[in-house]
Amino acid sequence: MIAKPPIVDADLCTGCQACLAGCPNQALADLLENGFWELWYRPERCLFCGRCAAICPEGALSYSQEGLPPAFQIQAERLTRLPALTCPECGRVFLSEAGRQIVYRRLNLSDRPGQRDRLALCPRCRASASAEALMRTTRGEVKS
């Protein structure tokens, strides 16, 4: 049994929110405040199962099994705070800068600025922009 809240390595956390999705009892919560994305731990909801740490693709979450039992911790605790990126089209927060850099690196986009610009949009606006571009291209081909 895990006896302390998860520990977040802020240098590894990208704000991808996989830990939020993996928590079966919503012990982790996120908050957008003053241009920052924050990850909060709610001890009263934690099952101490370790799923949040197991699902983290960057290995940013870990647990310590030493210390006070969870019943001694009463208040919510902020685990990390990352600068939030907002979509320039709709204003929706969707990623942290660290997360975007990892996507760039994994997709090898360092030499393709046009592709990088598309990733500045949230997934919904990116899909919409791609569909509009496809329709323009299709209409152009039909007219020829």
Short mmCIF file of C-alpha atoms in Angstrom, two decimals:
data_model
loop_
_atom_site.label_atom_id
_atom_site.label_comp_id
_atom_site.label_asym_id
_atom_site.label_seq_id
_atom_site.Cartn_x
_atom_site.Cartn_y
_atom_site.Cartn_z
CA MET A 1 0.00 0.00 0.00
CA ILE A 2 1.27 3.45 -0.90
CA ALA A 3 1.48 5.77 2.09
CA LYS A 4 2.25 9.18 0.59
CA PRO A 5 0.93 11.29 -2.29
CA PRO A 6 2.49 10.90 -5.71
CA ILE A 7 5.63 12.88 -6.42
CA VAL A 8 5.86 14.72 -9.74
CA ASP A 9 9.15 15.43 -11.48
CA ALA A 10 8.35 18.83 -12.99
CA ASP A 11 11.18 18.43 -15.50
CA LEU A 12 9.52 15.32 -16.94
CA CYS A 13 5.84 16.25 -16.65
CA THR A 14 4.37 17.46 -19.95
CA GLY A 15 0.83 18.11 -18.78
CA CYS A 16 -0.53 15.38 -21.08
CA GLN A 17 -3.14 14.50 -18.42
CA ALA A 18 -2.74 10.73 -18.83
CA CYS A 19 -2.54 10.47 -15.03
CA LEU A 20 -5.94 12.17 -14.74
CA ALA A 21 -7.47 9.69 -17.16
CA GLY A 22 -5.81 6.74 -15.41
CA CYS A 23 -6.98 7.57 -11.90
CA PRO A 24 -10.04 5.40 -11.16
CA ASN A 25 -11.34 7.64 -8.36
CA GLN A 26 -10.48 11.15 -9.60
CA ALA A 27 -7.89 11.75 -6.88
CA LEU A 28 -6.00 13.93 -9.35
CA ALA A 29 -7.55 17.11 -10.66
CA ASP A 30 -6.36 19.83 -12.96
CA LEU A 31 -6.88 23.54 -12.73
CA LEU A 32 -6.17 26.36 -15.14
CA GLU A 33 -5.19 29.53 -13.33
CA ASN A 34 -3.46 32.69 -14.55
CA GLY A 35 -2.03 31.01 -17.64
CA PHE A 36 -0.76 27.94 -15.76
CA TRP A 37 -1.98 24.38 -15.80
CA GLU A 38 -1.84 22.82 -12.34
CA LEU A 39 -2.12 19.21 -11.23
CA TRP A 40 -3.67 18.76 -7.80
CA TYR A 41 -3.82 15.72 -5.51
CA ARG A 42 -6.97 15.08 -3.46
CA PRO A 43 -5.97 12.58 -0.74
CA GLU A 44 -9.54 11.91 0.39
CA ARG A 45 -10.26 10.33 -3.02
CA CYS A 46 -7.01 8.38 -3.48
CA LEU A 47 -7.19 4.57 -3.57
CA PHE A 48 -3.35 4.34 -3.43
CA CYS A 49 -3.38 1.99 -6.41
CA GLY A 50 -0.48 3.65 -8.27
CA ARG A 51 -2.27 3.68 -11.64
CA CYS A 52 -1.47 7.35 -12.21
CA ALA A 53 2.25 6.62 -11.94
CA ALA A 54 1.99 3.47 -14.04
CA ILE A 55 0.16 5.20 -16.91
CA CYS A 56 2.41 8.29 -17.10
CA PRO A 57 4.18 8.04 -20.49
CA GLU A 58 7.08 10.22 -19.33
CA GLY A 59 7.65 8.51 -15.98
CA ALA A 60 7.05 11.84 -14.23
CA LEU A 61 5.00 10.40 -11.36
CA SER A 62 6.37 8.19 -8.59
CA TYR A 63 5.43 7.15 -5.07
CA SER A 64 7.29 6.89 -1.80
CA GLN A 65 6.10 4.15 0.54
CA GLU A 66 7.58 5.74 3.63
CA GLY A 67 6.07 8.41 5.84
CA LEU A 68 2.76 9.17 7.43
CA PRO A 69 -0.28 7.12 6.47
CA PRO A 70 -2.65 8.92 4.10
CA ALA A 71 -5.21 9.61 6.84
CA PHE A 72 -2.85 12.22 8.28
CA GLN A 73 -2.95 14.28 5.12
CA ILE A 74 -6.17 16.25 4.93
CA GLN A 75 -5.71 19.09 2.46
CA ALA A 76 -5.38 18.95 -1.30
CA GLU A 77 -1.84 19.47 -2.55
CA ARG A 78 -0.59 20.97 -5.81
CA LEU A 79 1.77 18.49 -7.43
CA THR A 80 3.00 20.54 -10.39
CA ARG A 81 2.39 23.77 -12.28
CA LEU A 82 3.19 24.20 -15.98
CA PRO A 83 2.77 27.17 -18.30
CA ALA A 84 -0.40 26.50 -20.28
CA LEU A 85 -0.69 26.88 -24.04
CA THR A 86 -3.96 28.03 -25.51
CA CYS A 87 -5.26 27.51 -29.00
CA PRO A 88 -4.95 30.76 -30.98
CA GLU A 89 -8.29 30.00 -32.70
CA CYS A 90 -10.62 29.10 -29.83
CA GLY A 91 -8.63 29.91 -26.69
CA ARG A 92 -8.95 26.38 -25.30
CA VAL A 93 -6.07 25.11 -23.15
CA PHE A 94 -4.79 21.86 -24.57
CA LEU A 95 -1.08 21.35 -23.90
CA SER A 96 1.95 22.60 -22.07
CA GLU A 97 5.05 23.89 -23.81
CA ALA A 98 6.96 20.85 -22.53
CA GLY A 99 4.31 18.61 -24.06
CA ARG A 100 4.47 20.40 -27.39
CA GLN A 101 8.26 20.09 -27.51
CA ILE A 102 7.99 16.35 -26.93
CA VAL A 103 5.47 16.08 -29.79
CA TYR A 104 7.79 18.09 -32.06
CA ARG A 105 10.71 15.85 -31.16
CA ARG A 106 8.76 12.59 -31.58
CA LEU A 107 7.35 13.68 -34.95
CA ASN A 108 10.72 15.06 -36.04
CA LEU A 109 9.25 18.46 -36.92
CA SER A 110 12.37 20.55 -36.34
CA ASP A 111 12.80 21.21 -40.08
CA ARG A 112 9.09 21.53 -41.02
CA PRO A 113 7.74 24.85 -39.71
CA GLY A 114 4.38 24.51 -41.48
CA GLN A 115 3.62 21.31 -39.57
CA ARG A 116 4.76 22.96 -36.33
CA ASP A 117 2.30 25.83 -36.93
CA ARG A 118 -0.58 23.36 -37.21
CA LEU A 119 0.34 21.89 -33.84
CA ALA A 120 -0.21 25.30 -32.24
CA LEU A 121 -3.94 24.61 -32.68
CA CYS A 122 -5.95 22.40 -30.33
CA PRO A 123 -7.02 19.03 -31.81
CA ARG A 124 -10.54 20.30 -32.60
CA CYS A 125 -9.33 23.42 -34.45
CA ARG A 126 -6.53 21.45 -36.15
CA ALA A 127 -9.10 18.97 -37.52
CA SER A 128 -11.33 21.81 -38.67
CA ALA A 129 -8.43 23.63 -40.37
CA SER A 130 -7.34 20.40 -42.09
CA ALA A 131 -10.88 19.75 -43.33
CA GLU A 132 -11.17 23.30 -44.66
CA ALA A 133 -7.82 23.02 -46.44
CA LEU A 134 -8.89 19.71 -47.97
CA MET A 135 -12.17 21.21 -49.16
CA ARG A 136 -10.35 24.16 -50.73
CA THR A 137 -7.98 21.82 -52.49
CA THR A 138 -10.87 19.63 -53.69
CA ARG A 139 -12.82 22.63 -54.97
CA GLY A 140 -9.68 23.83 -56.76
CA GLU A 141 -9.26 20.45 -58.43
CA VAL A 142 -12.92 20.35 -59.49
CA LYS A 143 -12.72 23.76 -61.12
CA SER A 144 -9.70 22.80 -63.24
#
